Short mmCIF file of C-alpha atoms in Angstrom, two decimals:
data_model
loop_
_atom_site.label_atom_id
_atom_site.label_comp_id
_atom_site.label_asym_id
_atom_site.label_seq_id
_atom_site.Cartn_x
_atom_site.Cartn_y
_atom_site.Cartn_z
CA MET A 273 1.75 -8.65 -7.51
CA ASN A 274 3.47 -11.94 -8.18
CA ILE A 275 7.00 -11.81 -6.81
CA ALA A 276 8.05 -14.47 -9.32
CA ARG A 277 7.47 -12.03 -12.15
CA HIS A 278 9.66 -9.27 -10.73
CA TYR A 279 12.92 -11.02 -9.88
CA PRO A 280 15.46 -12.99 -11.93
CA ALA A 281 15.40 -16.73 -11.34
CA TRP A 282 18.57 -16.80 -9.23
CA LEU A 283 17.30 -14.07 -6.91
CA LEU A 284 13.87 -15.67 -6.66
CA MET A 285 15.52 -18.90 -5.54
CA LEU A 286 17.46 -16.98 -2.92
CA ILE A 287 14.35 -15.16 -1.69
CA LEU A 288 12.05 -18.15 -1.58
CA CYS A 289 14.48 -20.80 -0.40
CA ILE A 290 16.60 -18.93 2.13
CA PRO A 291 14.87 -17.45 5.18
CA MET A 292 15.24 -13.67 5.05
CA ALA A 293 16.85 -11.76 7.87
CA CYS A 294 13.93 -9.39 7.62
CA LEU A 295 11.74 -9.82 10.60
CA GLY A 296 12.48 -12.98 12.48
CA SER A 297 10.80 -12.17 15.76
CA LEU A 298 10.95 -8.40 15.10
CA PRO A 299 12.79 -7.26 18.23
CA ILE A 300 11.26 -4.39 20.07
CA SER A 301 13.46 -1.33 20.07
CA GLY A 302 13.19 0.88 23.13
CA GLU A 303 16.48 2.74 22.65
CA PRO A 304 16.51 6.37 21.51
CA SER A 305 16.98 6.72 17.78
CA PRO A 306 19.45 9.22 16.27
CA ALA A 307 17.04 9.92 13.43
CA PRO A 308 13.37 10.84 13.19
CA VAL A 309 10.85 8.05 12.77
CA LEU A 310 10.16 7.30 9.13
CA HIS A 311 6.72 8.15 7.84
CA THR A 312 4.45 7.33 4.98
CA THR A 313 2.53 9.71 2.75
CA LEU A 314 -0.60 11.04 4.36
CA VAL A 315 -0.96 14.39 2.67
CA PRO A 316 -3.29 15.89 0.09
CA SER A 317 -3.16 13.85 -3.10
CA ASP A 318 -1.53 16.64 -5.08
CA THR A 319 1.10 17.49 -2.50
CA PRO A 320 4.46 15.69 -2.62
CA THR A 321 4.65 12.01 -1.74
CA PRO A 322 7.55 11.87 0.71
CA ILE A 323 9.61 8.69 0.50
CA PRO A 324 11.44 8.55 3.82
CA THR A 325 15.11 7.70 4.10
CA ALA A 326 17.50 8.36 6.93
CA ALA A 327 17.19 12.08 7.62
CA PRO A 328 19.17 14.56 9.71
CA ILE A 329 17.81 15.27 13.17
CA ALA A 330 15.50 18.25 13.18
CA THR A 331 16.22 20.76 15.90
CA ALA A 332 14.65 23.82 17.42
CA ALA A 333 16.88 25.85 19.70
CA ALA A 334 15.20 28.64 21.65
CA GLY A 335 16.60 31.79 23.15
CA ASN A 336 15.69 35.45 23.76
CA PHE A 337 15.68 38.59 21.67
CA SER A 338 15.61 41.95 23.41
CA LEU A 339 13.14 44.28 21.78
CA PRO A 340 14.62 47.80 22.00
CA GLN A 341 11.31 49.68 21.95
CA ASN A 342 9.97 48.48 25.29
CA GLY A 343 12.43 45.96 26.65
CA ALA A 344 10.03 43.04 26.13
CA VAL A 345 11.49 39.60 25.60
CA LEU A 346 10.36 37.54 22.62
CA PRO A 347 10.87 33.82 21.96
CA ARG A 348 13.47 33.25 19.28
CA GLY A 349 15.79 30.54 18.09
CA ARG A 350 17.11 28.56 15.14
CA ALA A 351 15.18 25.67 13.63
CA THR A 352 16.27 22.91 11.30
CA ILE A 353 13.43 21.09 9.58
CA ASN A 354 13.79 18.31 7.06
CA ASN A 355 12.74 17.93 3.48
CA ALA A 356 9.47 15.97 3.70
CA TRP A 357 10.75 13.49 1.12
CA THR A 358 13.49 12.37 3.50
CA GLY A 359 12.21 13.41 6.93
CA TYR A 360 8.45 13.32 6.87
CA ASP A 361 8.13 13.23 10.65
CA SER A 362 10.23 16.36 11.09
CA SER A 363 9.30 18.55 8.13
CA GLY A 364 7.15 21.08 9.98
CA PHE A 365 7.55 23.81 12.61
CA ARG A 366 5.12 25.23 15.14
CA PHE A 367 6.07 28.63 16.55
CA ASP A 368 4.02 28.90 19.75
CA ASN A 369 5.90 26.06 21.44
CA ALA A 370 8.95 25.95 19.16
CA SER A 371 8.32 22.34 18.21
CA ILE A 372 9.28 20.17 15.27
CA VAL A 373 6.17 18.42 13.95
CA SER A 374 5.22 15.96 11.24
CA TRP A 375 3.79 16.93 7.86
CA ALA A 376 0.55 15.17 8.83
CA SER A 377 0.36 16.52 12.38
CA ARG A 378 -2.17 19.26 11.51
CA GLN A 379 -0.15 21.53 13.83
CA ALA A 380 2.52 23.01 11.55
CA ASP A 381 2.60 26.73 10.85
CA ILE A 382 5.18 26.12 8.14
CA LEU A 383 6.38 23.02 6.25
CA ALA A 384 9.39 22.19 4.07
CA SER A 385 9.66 20.00 0.98
CA SER A 386 11.19 19.88 -2.47
CA ARG A 387 8.61 20.00 -5.25
CA ASN A 388 9.36 16.39 -6.21
CA GLN A 389 11.41 13.49 -4.92
CA SER A 390 14.50 14.33 -6.97
CA GLY A 391 14.32 18.08 -6.39
CA SER A 392 17.43 19.71 -4.95
CA THR A 393 15.78 22.90 -3.69
CA ILE A 394 13.52 22.96 -0.64
CA TRP A 395 10.40 25.13 -0.77
CA PHE A 396 8.11 26.35 1.94
CA PHE A 397 4.72 24.69 1.96
CA ILE A 398 2.36 26.98 3.86
CA PRO A 399 -0.77 25.11 5.06
CA ASN A 400 -3.94 26.97 4.18
CA ASP A 401 -7.44 25.54 3.83
CA SER A 402 -8.03 26.78 0.30
CA PRO A 403 -8.08 25.22 -3.19
CA PRO A 404 -6.49 22.98 -4.25
CA TYR A 405 -5.34 21.84 -0.78
CA GLN A 406 -8.42 21.19 1.32
CA SER A 407 -7.99 17.70 2.74
CA GLN A 408 -8.44 16.84 6.42
CA TYR A 409 -4.78 17.78 6.93
CA ASP A 410 -5.46 21.40 5.88
CA LYS A 411 -8.79 21.84 7.63
CA GLY A 412 -9.02 25.24 9.28
CA ALA A 413 -5.43 26.20 8.42
CA LYS A 414 -4.89 29.93 7.78
CA SER A 415 -1.10 30.15 7.56
CA GLY A 416 0.52 32.65 5.22
CA ILE A 417 3.96 34.03 4.37
CA ILE A 418 5.28 37.22 2.81
CA GLU A 419 8.84 38.21 1.96
CA MET A 420 9.96 41.45 3.61
CA PRO A 421 12.41 44.03 2.23
CA GLN A 422 14.68 43.93 5.31
CA LYS A 423 18.03 42.13 5.11
CA ALA A 424 18.34 41.24 8.78
CA LEU A 425 16.09 39.59 11.34
CA ASP A 426 14.97 42.58 13.38
CA PRO A 427 12.26 41.89 16.01
CA GLY A 428 10.99 45.40 15.43
CA ILE A 429 9.74 44.52 11.94
CA GLU A 430 5.98 44.94 11.74
CA CYS A 431 4.19 42.22 9.81
CA PRO A 432 1.55 43.53 7.38
CA PRO A 433 -2.15 42.63 7.81
CA ASP A 434 -2.55 41.18 4.31
CA GLY A 435 -0.71 40.26 1.10
CA TYR A 436 0.32 36.80 2.34
CA GLN A 437 1.05 33.88 0.05
CA PHE A 438 0.39 30.25 0.90
CA HIS A 439 0.97 26.70 -0.32
CA TRP A 440 4.21 26.55 -2.39
CA VAL A 441 6.53 29.52 -1.77
CA GLU A 442 10.23 29.76 -2.61
CA ALA A 443 12.57 29.66 0.42
CA ARG A 444 15.42 32.02 -0.52
CA VAL A 445 18.61 31.93 1.54
CA GLY A 446 19.12 35.25 3.35
CA ALA A 447 15.55 36.42 2.78
CA VAL A 448 13.44 37.64 5.71
CA TYR A 449 9.78 36.61 5.87
CA CYS A 450 6.75 37.37 8.00
CA VAL A 451 4.76 34.24 8.77
CA ARG A 452 1.11 34.25 9.77
CA THR A 453 0.54 31.18 11.95
CA ARG A 454 -1.94 28.39 11.35
CA ASP A 455 -4.67 29.99 13.48
CA GLY A 456 -4.48 33.19 11.41
CA GLN A 457 -4.11 35.28 14.60
CA HIS A 458 -0.37 35.31 15.36
CA PHE A 459 2.82 36.19 13.53
CA ALA A 460 6.50 35.26 13.41
CA LEU A 461 9.61 36.46 11.62
CA ILE A 462 12.09 34.10 9.98
CA GLN A 463 15.31 34.43 8.01
CA VAL A 464 16.49 31.47 5.92
CA ALA A 465 20.06 30.51 6.79
CA LEU A 466 20.50 27.32 4.75
CA ASN A 467 18.60 25.50 2.01
CA GLU A 468 20.37 22.28 1.12
CA GLU A 469 19.51 18.81 2.43
CA ASN A 470 17.30 20.47 5.03
CA LEU A 471 15.97 23.95 5.75
CA VAL A 472 17.56 26.06 8.47
CA PHE A 473 16.08 29.36 9.59
CA ASP A 474 16.30 31.79 12.48
CA TRP A 475 12.97 32.80 13.94
CA VAL A 476 11.26 35.23 16.28
CA TYR A 477 7.74 34.61 17.54
CA LEU A 478 6.07 38.02 17.72
CA SER A 479 2.86 36.99 19.45
CA ALA A 480 4.13 35.51 22.70
CA GLU A 481 5.11 37.17 25.96
CA SER A 482 7.65 34.72 27.33
CA PRO A 483 10.42 32.58 25.95
CA VAL A 484 10.02 28.88 25.35
CA ALA A 485 12.37 26.07 26.25
CA PRO A 486 14.54 24.23 23.72
CA VAL A 487 12.81 21.30 22.05
CA ASP A 488 14.35 17.84 21.92
CA VAL A 489 13.58 15.22 19.28
CA SER A 490 11.60 12.50 21.02
CA PRO A 491 13.22 9.07 21.20
CA LEU A 492 11.54 6.07 19.65
CA PRO A 493 8.78 4.72 21.86
CA PRO A 494 9.21 1.19 23.15
CA GLN A 495 6.62 -0.28 20.78
CA ALA A 496 8.68 0.53 17.66
CA VAL A 497 10.08 -2.46 15.77
CA ASN A 498 12.99 -2.86 13.40
CA TYR A 499 12.02 -4.16 9.97
CA THR A 500 14.12 -5.08 6.94
CA SER A 501 12.08 -5.02 3.76
CA MET A 502 12.15 -7.37 0.80
CA ASN A 503 14.41 -4.79 -0.85
CA GLN A 504 16.69 -4.89 2.21
CA GLU A 505 15.76 -1.40 3.43
CA LYS A 506 16.05 -1.07 7.21
CA LEU A 507 13.00 0.65 8.63
CA ILE A 508 11.37 1.53 11.94
CA LEU A 509 7.69 0.62 11.98
CA TYR A 510 4.85 0.48 14.49
CA PRO A 511 2.67 -2.62 14.91
CA ILE A 512 -1.10 -2.74 15.09
CA THR A 513 -1.91 -6.33 15.93
CA GLY A 514 -4.96 -8.42 15.15
CA ARG A 515 -5.90 -12.07 15.44
CA ASN A 516 -4.16 -13.21 12.24
CA ILE A 517 -2.20 -10.28 10.89
CA VAL A 518 -0.15 -7.34 12.08
CA LEU A 519 -0.11 -4.05 10.22
CA LEU A 520 3.31 -2.34 10.40
CA VAL A 521 3.07 1.38 9.69
CA PRO A 522 5.75 4.11 9.65
CA SER A 523 3.79 6.65 11.71
CA GLN A 524 2.27 6.98 15.16
CA GLU A 525 0.14 9.92 14.11
CA LEU A 526 -2.34 7.95 12.04
CA ASP A 527 -5.88 7.54 13.29
CA LYS A 528 -5.77 4.54 15.63
CA PHE A 529 -9.44 3.73 15.13
CA VAL A 530 -8.98 3.61 11.35
CA LEU A 531 -5.89 1.39 11.65
CA GLU A 532 -7.67 -1.01 14.02
CA GLN A 533 -10.64 -1.09 11.67
CA MET A 534 -8.30 -2.01 8.81
CA VAL A 535 -6.64 -4.77 10.84
CA ASP A 536 -10.02 -6.22 11.78
CA THR A 537 -11.02 -6.23 8.10
CA PHE A 538 -7.81 -7.96 7.02
CA ASP A 539 -8.28 -10.50 9.81
CA ARG A 540 -11.67 -11.38 8.29
CA ALA A 541 -10.14 -11.69 4.84
CA TYR A 542 -7.49 -13.98 6.30
CA ASP A 543 -10.28 -16.07 7.88
CA PHE A 544 -11.89 -16.43 4.46
CA TYR A 545 -8.67 -17.59 2.80
CA ARG A 546 -7.95 -20.05 5.61
CA ASP A 547 -11.43 -21.53 5.42
CA ALA A 548 -11.40 -21.73 1.60
CA THR A 549 -7.99 -23.40 1.39
CA GLY A 550 -7.96 -25.35 4.64
CA ARG A 551 -4.40 -24.15 5.21
CA THR A 552 -2.36 -21.23 6.49
CA PRO A 553 0.83 -19.87 4.93
CA ARG A 554 4.24 -20.90 6.22
CA LEU A 555 5.66 -18.24 8.54
CA GLN A 556 8.25 -16.19 6.70
CA MET A 557 7.70 -12.53 7.53
CA GLN A 558 6.11 -12.57 10.97
CA TYR A 559 5.70 -10.63 14.19
CA GLN A 560 4.78 -12.61 17.29
CA GLY A 561 3.48 -15.36 15.03
CA LEU A 562 1.26 -13.01 13.00
CA SER A 563 1.42 -12.52 9.25
CA THR A 564 2.84 -9.10 8.41
CA ILE A 565 1.52 -6.33 6.20
CA ALA A 566 4.30 -3.74 6.13
CA VAL A 567 4.24 -0.23 4.67
CA VAL A 568 7.58 0.40 2.92
CA PRO A 569 9.25 2.88 0.56
CA SER A 570 9.67 0.32 -2.23
CA THR A 571 8.91 -3.30 -2.98
CA CYS A 572 8.45 -5.50 -6.07
CA GLY A 573 5.57 -3.31 -7.28
CA VAL A 574 2.95 -1.11 -5.64
CA SER A 575 2.33 -4.19 -3.50
CA CYS A 576 4.06 -7.52 -3.11
CA GLY A 577 3.31 -10.82 -1.40
CA TYR A 578 5.27 -14.00 -0.86
CA LEU A 579 3.95 -17.14 -2.54
CA GLY A 580 2.67 -19.62 0.00
CA MET A 581 4.34 -17.77 2.87
CA THR A 582 3.47 -14.88 5.16
CA GLY A 583 4.58 -11.40 4.26
CA ILE A 584 2.93 -8.58 2.31
CA GLU A 585 4.45 -5.19 1.57
CA LEU A 586 2.61 -2.09 0.43
CA ARG A 587 4.39 0.89 -1.06
CA TYR A 588 3.87 4.27 0.62
CA ASP A 589 1.72 5.71 -2.16
CA GLN A 590 -0.46 2.61 -2.27
CA PHE A 591 -0.92 2.68 1.51
CA ASP A 592 -1.91 6.31 1.18
CA LYS A 593 -4.73 5.24 -1.16
CA LEU A 594 -5.77 2.52 1.26
CA TYR A 595 -5.69 4.69 4.39
CA ARG A 596 -7.32 7.68 2.72
CA GLY A 597 -10.09 5.49 1.30
CA VAL A 598 -10.92 3.98 4.70
CA PHE A 599 -10.53 7.29 6.55
CA GLU A 600 -12.63 9.38 4.18
CA SER A 601 -15.23 7.00 2.70
CA ASP A 602 -14.85 3.58 4.35
CA GLN A 603 -13.66 2.08 1.05
CA TYR A 604 -10.81 -0.41 0.78
CA ASP A 605 -8.13 -0.51 -1.87
CA PRO A 606 -8.11 -4.14 -3.12
CA SER A 607 -4.31 -4.61 -3.08
CA ILE A 608 -4.06 -6.42 0.27
CA PHE A 609 -6.92 -8.78 -0.59
CA TYR A 610 -5.10 -9.60 -3.84
CA GLU A 611 -1.72 -10.14 -2.19
CA MET A 612 -3.28 -12.45 0.40
CA GLY A 613 -4.05 -14.66 -2.58
CA HIS A 614 -0.31 -14.97 -3.12
CA ASN A 615 0.28 -15.79 0.56
CA PHE A 616 -2.37 -18.51 0.29
CA TRP A 617 -1.12 -19.85 -3.06
CA PHE A 618 -0.18 -23.46 -2.25
CA TYR A 619 -0.71 -24.93 -5.69
CA GLU A 620 2.40 -24.08 -7.67
CA ASN A 621 3.25 -27.79 -8.00
CA LYS A 622 -0.34 -28.83 -8.65
CA ILE A 623 -1.93 -26.60 -11.32
CA GLU A 624 0.64 -23.99 -12.39
CA TYR A 625 1.97 -24.64 -15.87
CA ILE A 626 5.44 -26.04 -16.43
CA GLY A 627 8.55 -24.82 -18.24
CA THR A 628 7.96 -22.32 -21.04
CA ASP A 629 4.21 -22.48 -20.37
CA HIS A 630 4.78 -20.93 -16.94
CA THR A 631 3.69 -17.29 -17.26
CA GLY A 632 2.37 -16.84 -13.73
CA ALA A 633 -1.16 -16.46 -15.12
CA ILE A 634 -2.59 -19.25 -12.97
CA ALA A 635 -1.25 -17.98 -9.64
CA ASP A 636 -2.22 -14.39 -10.44
CA GLY A 637 -5.59 -15.47 -11.82
CA TYR A 638 -6.27 -17.31 -8.57
CA ALA A 639 -5.39 -14.13 -6.64
CA ILE A 640 -7.73 -12.01 -8.79
CA TYR A 641 -10.61 -14.43 -8.36
CA MET A 642 -10.04 -14.78 -4.63
CA LEU A 643 -9.83 -11.03 -4.03
CA PHE A 644 -13.43 -10.71 -5.29
CA LEU A 645 -14.58 -13.34 -2.82
CA ALA A 646 -12.39 -12.13 0.05
CA MET A 647 -13.66 -8.56 -0.16
CA GLU A 648 -17.23 -9.82 -0.19
CA ALA A 649 -16.54 -12.12 2.77
CA ALA A 650 -14.93 -9.25 4.70
CA GLY A 651 -18.01 -7.11 4.04
CA VAL A 652 -16.20 -4.06 2.69
CA LYS A 653 -16.83 -1.51 -0.04
CA PRO A 654 -14.08 -1.73 -2.68
CA ALA A 655 -12.22 1.40 -3.70
CA PRO A 656 -11.06 1.84 -7.31
CA TYR A 657 -8.49 -0.77 -8.34
CA ASN A 658 -5.49 0.57 -10.22
CA ASP A 659 -7.51 3.79 -10.64
CA ILE A 660 -10.38 1.88 -12.27
CA ASP A 661 -13.83 1.73 -10.70
CA PHE A 662 -13.94 -1.66 -8.99
CA SER A 663 -17.32 -2.68 -10.41
CA GLN A 664 -16.03 -1.83 -13.89
CA TYR A 665 -12.88 -3.86 -13.27
CA LYS A 666 -14.84 -6.90 -12.08
CA ALA A 667 -17.27 -6.61 -15.01
CA GLU A 668 -14.33 -6.49 -17.41
CA VAL A 669 -12.87 -9.65 -15.86
CA GLU A 670 -16.24 -11.41 -16.02
CA GLY A 671 -16.68 -10.25 -19.61
CA LEU A 672 -13.49 -11.89 -20.86
CA LEU A 673 -15.03 -15.36 -21.06
CA PRO A 674 -18.01 -14.33 -23.25
CA ILE A 675 -15.56 -12.63 -25.64
CA TYR A 676 -13.43 -15.78 -25.65
CA LEU A 677 -16.40 -18.05 -26.29
CA LEU A 678 -17.66 -15.97 -29.21
CA ASP A 679 -14.29 -16.06 -30.96
CA THR A 680 -13.93 -19.69 -32.01
CA SER A 681 -10.34 -19.10 -33.09
CA LEU A 682 -9.40 -18.81 -29.43
CA ASN A 683 -8.51 -21.81 -27.30
CA TRP A 684 -6.33 -22.74 -24.35
CA ASP A 685 -3.23 -22.95 -26.54
CA ASN A 686 -3.31 -19.32 -27.77
CA THR A 687 -4.56 -17.73 -24.52
CA LEU A 688 -3.82 -19.27 -21.11
CA ARG A 689 -0.79 -21.17 -22.34
CA ILE A 690 0.92 -17.95 -23.34
CA GLY A 691 -0.60 -15.76 -20.62
CA ASP A 692 -2.86 -13.90 -23.03
CA ALA A 693 -6.54 -12.93 -23.13
CA PRO A 694 -8.99 -11.71 -25.77
CA PRO A 695 -8.70 -8.00 -26.63
CA ASN A 696 -10.36 -5.86 -23.96
CA SER A 697 -10.59 -2.21 -22.99
CA LEU A 698 -8.38 -2.57 -19.89
CA GLY A 699 -5.62 -4.59 -21.52
CA LEU A 700 -6.14 -7.51 -19.12
CA GLY A 701 -4.08 -10.64 -19.73
CA GLY A 702 -4.13 -14.36 -19.10
CA SER A 703 -4.41 -14.06 -15.32
CA ALA A 704 -7.70 -12.19 -15.64
CA LEU A 705 -8.90 -14.75 -18.18
CA PHE A 706 -8.20 -17.60 -15.74
CA ALA A 707 -10.14 -15.65 -13.09
CA SER A 708 -12.99 -15.34 -15.61
CA PHE A 709 -13.06 -19.13 -16.05
CA LEU A 710 -13.20 -19.49 -12.26
CA LEU A 711 -16.09 -17.03 -12.00
CA ASP A 712 -17.97 -18.98 -14.63
CA LEU A 713 -17.42 -22.25 -12.75
CA HIS A 714 -18.55 -20.56 -9.53
CA SER A 715 -21.80 -19.47 -11.18
CA ARG A 716 -22.40 -23.03 -12.44
CA ILE A 717 -21.56 -24.88 -9.24
CA GLY A 718 -22.47 -22.46 -6.47
CA ASP A 719 -20.83 -21.32 -3.26
CA ASP A 720 -19.81 -24.83 -2.27
CA PHE A 721 -17.39 -24.71 -5.18
CA ASP A 722 -15.14 -22.28 -3.29
CA GLN A 723 -15.23 -24.32 -0.09
CA TRP A 724 -14.05 -27.50 -1.77
CA LEU A 725 -12.12 -26.67 -4.96
CA TRP A 726 -8.81 -25.62 -3.45
CA LYS A 727 -8.81 -28.41 -0.90
CA GLU A 728 -9.26 -30.87 -3.78
CA VAL A 729 -6.52 -29.18 -5.80
CA ASP A 730 -4.22 -29.58 -2.81
CA LEU A 731 -4.85 -33.35 -2.79
CA ARG A 732 -3.78 -33.82 -6.42
CA PRO A 733 -0.34 -35.29 -7.21
CA ASP A 734 2.44 -32.92 -8.19
CA ALA A 735 2.35 -32.06 -11.88
CA VAL A 736 5.31 -33.06 -14.02
CA THR A 737 3.99 -31.58 -17.26
CA THR A 738 1.61 -28.77 -18.15
CA GLN A 739 -0.93 -31.39 -19.19
CA ASP A 740 -0.69 -32.85 -15.68
CA ALA A 741 -1.48 -29.40 -14.28
CA ILE A 742 -4.54 -29.04 -16.54
CA ASP A 743 -5.78 -32.53 -15.66
CA ASN A 744 -5.28 -31.85 -11.95
CA PHE A 745 -7.46 -28.75 -12.15
CA VAL A 746 -10.16 -30.48 -14.19
CA LEU A 747 -10.40 -33.47 -11.83
CA ALA A 748 -10.31 -31.24 -8.71
CA THR A 749 -13.19 -29.23 -10.18
CA CYS A 750 -15.21 -32.37 -10.91
CA THR A 751 -14.57 -33.63 -7.39
CA ALA A 752 -15.59 -30.31 -5.79
CA ALA A 753 -18.80 -30.28 -7.84
CA GLU A 754 -19.33 -34.03 -7.55
CA LYS A 755 -20.15 -33.96 -11.27
CA ASN A 756 -18.39 -34.86 -14.50
CA LEU A 757 -17.64 -31.45 -15.98
CA THR A 758 -15.13 -32.58 -18.61
CA ARG A 759 -17.39 -31.55 -21.51
CA VAL A 760 -17.51 -28.05 -20.07
CA PHE A 761 -13.72 -27.87 -20.27
CA VAL A 762 -13.38 -29.56 -23.66
CA GLU A 763 -16.38 -28.22 -25.58
CA ARG A 764 -17.13 -24.90 -23.86
CA TYR A 765 -13.70 -23.76 -22.71
CA ARG A 766 -11.72 -25.47 -25.50
CA TRP A 767 -9.06 -26.81 -23.14
CA TYR A 768 -7.02 -29.93 -23.79
CA VAL A 769 -7.97 -32.72 -21.39
CA SER A 770 -6.14 -36.04 -21.53
CA SER A 771 -7.96 -39.29 -22.36
CA GLU A 772 -6.91 -40.70 -19.00
CA THR A 773 -8.63 -37.81 -17.19
CA LEU A 774 -11.77 -38.16 -19.31
CA LYS A 775 -11.88 -41.83 -18.39
CA GLU A 776 -11.28 -41.22 -14.67
CA ALA A 777 -13.97 -38.55 -14.50
CA ARG A 778 -16.50 -40.84 -16.15
CA THR A 779 -15.62 -43.71 -13.82
CA ARG A 780 -15.98 -41.55 -10.71
CA PHE A 781 -18.86 -39.24 -11.64
CA GLY A 782 -20.73 -40.85 -14.52
CA ASP A 783 -21.43 -39.36 -17.92
CA ALA A 784 -20.23 -35.85 -18.57
CA LEU A 785 -22.79 -33.09 -18.21
CA ARG A 786 -23.66 -31.05 -21.28
CA PRO A 787 -21.76 -27.76 -21.31
#
C-alpha cells in the first residue's frame, strides 16, 4: 500500500526526509524483559485475532493441598494468564507442569481471551478438536470444562465423566470448575478469583502424585531485537535472516522451516526486483544491512512499504494469512511482493504525474504489475489477494484495457490523469489500469521489456510537468523495445504525447509502428 496515500503531506515529509529512529542497527537485547514476548495471530481463522500490547506478567505459583481422605498431596497453586488480545504468549495454562504457555503452543489445557479486541470480559477458550475449531493448533485436543455446584475449591470434589463444554465458556468470578485436560485423560479443579485485565484462578491438579515447582516467566532470548514501527510502536521481534531480507516476527513458536522457506522466497523476489531495476533501495529500515519485513500490530494499511527505501510492515492479521497459506498449502499472500514494488520505486521524479494529477496511480500500478512478475520469478503459488482468487484478480487487471479500448469516450485525461479506470466488477482504479497498460506492452515486446524498461526510465531527466512524465515513459518504452511505439500510445492508448517526443522517437527509431 502506498504510504503517500495514507499520511498528510507534512507527516509524509517527516517520514520520508528524516531518518526514523525505528531500527538503525536493531540492537540485540539479551536482558530479561518484564513483560511476555509479543505475538502475532496464529490461531484458527474464526478465533480471536490477538493484537499484542504490553501485558502483565503471567504467573503460576505452585504449592500443596492436603487431601483429607488419604493424606495424599496434590499439586496446586494460583495462576494468572493474560487476555490473548494483549498477552498472546501467556494466554494459556498447562496443568501437568504448571506452566504458562502461548495460545499457539498446542500445549494449553485452558486458554483465556475476550470475545473481541474491545471486549472487557475474559472468557475461557477450551481447546477441543471439533467443529468449528479444527486447525493444526487444535489437532488432537480433548479439553473440556464444566461448572460445579460447590462454592469452594475442595480437592475432594470428584469430576464427572461427561457433560463437559468446550471452546467459548464464560469464566465467572467465584465459580468452581472441573477441567478435563488436553489429552482427555486427566482432570483439574479451578476457581476463578479475578476476571479483569487478566484471568486469575486457583487450581488443583487431580491427576498427579507429586507437587510441581513454581514456574518463572522466561526472559527474552539473546536473539530478540527491539523494533519501533512506522506507527512508533515499540516491539520485540525475532529475526530470520536471508541474503537480502530479514523477516522480523513476534513469536519464537512458529515453524522455523516455514519461516526460512518464506525468507528464501522473498530473497528470490528481491533478486528479481534488483535485476529488473538495476538498483537496490536506500537503507532506511534495516537489520545488519538487510531490508526488513516486520510483523506489527498496525501500519498504514494491512501492509505498508517505504517508497524507494527499505522497510516493509505487515499487520498481524495479514501475516496470519501469509503464514497460514505457506504452512497449510504452500501458497503465498501477494502483499509482500506488492510492497517490494514500493521499495523498488525509484521513478517518482521521472514518470509520476505532477501537482493535481498526482494520484499515486503510477507508483501503485507499477507495484501491481511487478508483483505479477515477481511471484512468477520466485516460483510460488499465489494465495487469494484481498480475499479474491489471484487468477481472477489478474484476469480482471488484464481485462481493464480491452474495456478501455472498446469505450472510445475514454482516454488518458478521464482515466489515468484522475486515477480512474473503466467500470469493473472488482472496483479497480487507475493503478490497476496502468498495470493493464504495462501488461499489454509486455505482451507486445516480450520478456526483454522488463529487463530494460525501468533502467531506461531511470535514465530520463526529471519531469517538471505531467506531460514530461508521460513523454519520459513513452521514450523509455521505445528505447527498451528499440522501436518507435508512439502510435501505440497515441492511437491505441489515446494518451497525449508531445510533438517533441514524436519527433525524437522518429529520429532515433524510424517510423512509428502501426498499433
